[in-house]
mmCIF file of C-alpha atoms in Angstrom:
data_model
loop_
_atom_site.group_PDB
_atom_site.id
_atom_site.type_symbol
_atom_site.label_atom_id
_atom_site.label_comp_id
_atom_site.label_asym_id
_atom_site.label_seq_id
_atom_site.Cartn_x
_atom_site.Cartn_y
_atom_site.Cartn_z
ATOM 1 C CA MET A 1 87.423 92.065 71.118
ATOM 2 C CA ASP A 2 91.025 91.122 71.897
ATOM 3 C CA THR A 3 92.157 90.023 75.353
ATOM 4 C CA THR A 4 93.902 93.310 76.141
ATOM 5 C CA ALA A 5 90.760 95.320 75.418
ATOM 6 C CA LEU A 6 88.695 92.915 77.507
ATOM 7 C CA ALA A 7 91.160 93.106 80.412
ATOM 8 C CA ASN A 8 91.105 96.919 80.277
ATOM 9 C CA LEU A 9 87.316 96.847 80.320
ATOM 10 C CA LEU A 10 87.146 94.450 83.274
ATOM 11 C CA PHE A 11 90.020 95.949 85.271
ATOM 12 C CA PRO A 12 90.301 99.644 84.366
ATOM 13 C CA ASP A 13 92.178 100.586 87.557
ATOM 14 C CA ILE A 14 95.115 98.225 87.069
ATOM 15 C CA THR A 15 98.140 100.240 86.037
ATOM 16 C CA LYS A 16 101.011 97.838 86.699
ATOM 17 C CA THR A 17 102.413 95.624 83.967
ATOM 18 C CA ILE A 18 103.724 92.084 84.211
ATOM 19 C CA GLY A 19 107.206 93.599 84.137
ATOM 20 C CA ASP A 20 106.349 95.743 87.155
ATOM 21 C CA TYR A 21 105.391 92.654 89.135
ATOM 22 C CA GLU A 22 108.490 90.786 88.000
ATOM 23 C CA THR A 23 110.539 93.676 89.415
ATOM 24 C CA ILE A 24 108.613 93.684 92.696
ATOM 25 C CA TYR A 25 108.821 89.881 92.996
ATOM 26 C CA PRO A 26 112.116 88.778 91.442
ATOM 27 C CA PRO A 27 112.949 85.083 91.069
ATOM 28 C CA ARG A 28 113.877 83.395 94.320
ATOM 29 C CA ASP A 29 117.497 82.434 94.875
ATOM 30 C CA LEU A 30 116.850 78.733 95.423
ATOM 31 C CA PRO A 31 118.702 75.543 94.520
ATOM 32 C CA GLU A 32 117.931 73.758 91.252
ATOM 33 C CA GLY A 33 114.749 71.710 91.661
ATOM 34 C CA ALA A 34 113.588 73.505 94.800
ATOM 35 C CA VAL A 35 109.848 73.473 95.352
ATOM 36 C CA VAL A 36 107.909 76.579 96.397
ATOM 37 C CA THR A 37 104.425 75.741 97.578
ATOM 38 C CA ARG A 38 101.753 76.977 99.928
ATOM 39 C CA ILE A 39 98.668 76.122 101.854
ATOM 40 C CA ALA A 40 95.722 78.535 101.720
ATOM 41 C CA PRO A 41 93.038 77.561 104.225
ATOM 42 C CA SER A 42 89.875 79.565 104.621
ATOM 43 C CA PRO A 43 89.521 80.932 108.166
ATOM 44 C CA THR A 44 85.973 79.614 108.472
ATOM 45 C CA GLY A 45 86.504 77.051 111.202
ATOM 46 C CA PHE A 46 88.852 74.401 112.467
ATOM 47 C CA VAL A 47 91.731 72.717 110.662
ATOM 48 C CA HIS A 48 90.583 69.509 108.995
ATOM 49 C CA LEU A 49 92.225 66.532 107.348
ATOM 50 C CA GLY A 50 92.227 68.271 103.959
ATOM 51 C CA ASN A 51 94.361 71.080 105.387
ATOM 52 C CA LEU A 52 96.821 68.581 106.817
ATOM 53 C CA TYR A 53 96.913 66.680 103.516
ATOM 54 C CA ASN A 54 97.843 69.898 101.708
ATOM 55 C CA ALA A 55 100.606 70.406 104.242
ATOM 56 C CA ILE A 56 102.513 67.578 102.533
ATOM 57 C CA GLY A 57 103.809 70.452 100.432
ATOM 58 C CA GLU A 58 105.754 71.623 103.473
ATOM 59 C CA ARG A 59 107.823 68.435 103.421
ATOM 60 C CA LEU A 60 108.391 68.652 99.665
ATOM 61 C CA ALA A 61 109.491 72.260 99.932
ATOM 62 C CA HIS A 62 111.864 71.714 102.826
ATOM 63 C CA GLN A 63 113.355 68.478 101.447
ATOM 64 C CA THR A 64 114.283 70.296 98.228
ATOM 65 C CA GLY A 65 115.609 73.492 99.815
ATOM 66 C CA GLY A 66 112.469 75.347 98.783
ATOM 67 C CA VAL A 67 109.904 77.508 100.540
ATOM 68 C CA PHE A 68 106.537 76.735 102.109
ATOM 69 C CA TYR A 69 104.211 79.587 102.929
ATOM 70 C CA LEU A 70 100.839 80.188 104.511
ATOM 71 C CA ARG A 71 98.321 82.258 102.610
ATOM 72 C CA ILE A 72 95.047 82.804 104.432
ATOM 73 C CA GLU A 73 92.157 82.703 101.962
ATOM 74 C CA ASP A 74 90.329 86.029 102.059
ATOM 75 C CA THR A 75 87.527 85.590 99.533
ATOM 76 C CA ASP A 76 84.889 84.327 101.990
ATOM 77 C CA GLN A 77 84.941 87.052 104.625
ATOM 78 C CA LYS A 78 81.228 86.651 105.433
ATOM 79 C CA ARG A 79 81.902 83.213 106.943
ATOM 80 C CA GLU A 80 85.200 84.075 108.627
ATOM 81 C CA VAL A 81 85.345 82.832 112.204
ATOM 82 C CA GLU A 82 87.053 85.014 114.792
ATOM 83 C CA GLY A 83 90.296 83.408 115.931
ATOM 84 C CA ALA A 84 90.376 80.912 113.047
ATOM 85 C CA VAL A 85 93.666 82.220 111.616
ATOM 86 C CA GLU A 86 95.382 81.744 114.955
ATOM 87 C CA ALA A 87 93.767 78.294 115.281
ATOM 88 C CA VAL A 88 95.141 77.272 111.870
ATOM 89 C CA ILE A 89 98.644 78.446 112.767
ATOM 90 C CA ASP A 90 98.510 76.763 116.177
ATOM 91 C CA ALA A 91 97.227 73.471 114.732
ATOM 92 C CA MET A 92 99.855 73.389 111.997
ATOM 93 C CA THR A 93 102.556 74.097 114.571
ATOM 94 C CA PHE A 94 101.192 71.293 116.756
ATOM 95 C CA TYR A 95 101.495 68.866 113.822
ATOM 96 C CA GLY A 96 105.028 70.002 113.014
ATOM 97 C CA VAL A 97 104.180 72.021 109.904
ATOM 98 C CA HIS A 98 106.501 75.030 109.653
ATOM 99 C CA PHE A 99 105.997 78.055 107.402
ATOM 100 C CA ASP A 100 108.826 80.047 105.894
ATOM 101 C CA GLU A 101 106.620 82.961 104.843
ATOM 102 C CA GLY A 102 103.094 84.250 105.195
ATOM 103 C CA ALA A 103 100.670 84.831 108.021
ATOM 104 C CA THR A 104 102.037 84.551 111.543
ATOM 105 C CA ALA A 105 100.440 84.219 114.952
ATOM 106 C CA ASP A 106 101.588 87.716 115.900
ATOM 107 C CA GLY A 107 100.219 89.348 112.766
#
């Protein structure tokens, strides 16, 4: 079985092509060498040192004229803690980590 047939078997409801997504999400207009990175914590508790370590990407992105964004992990909804998203945003703000895109405290 080729990969296209397998993909169609596994994901029969997907109708968009790669080209469709490239149209929806065109290349960013950023300077040469700009870094686009993100942090994607799971909202299952408090911010920990690993989250802050990953936030080094914020400095790399901003020093190169790039973009740093917050993506809240949503694959572990059974363990999600109420208020954890806001706690992540508040903690990152406290430590001087600033997001250009993604989840915000006001939704």
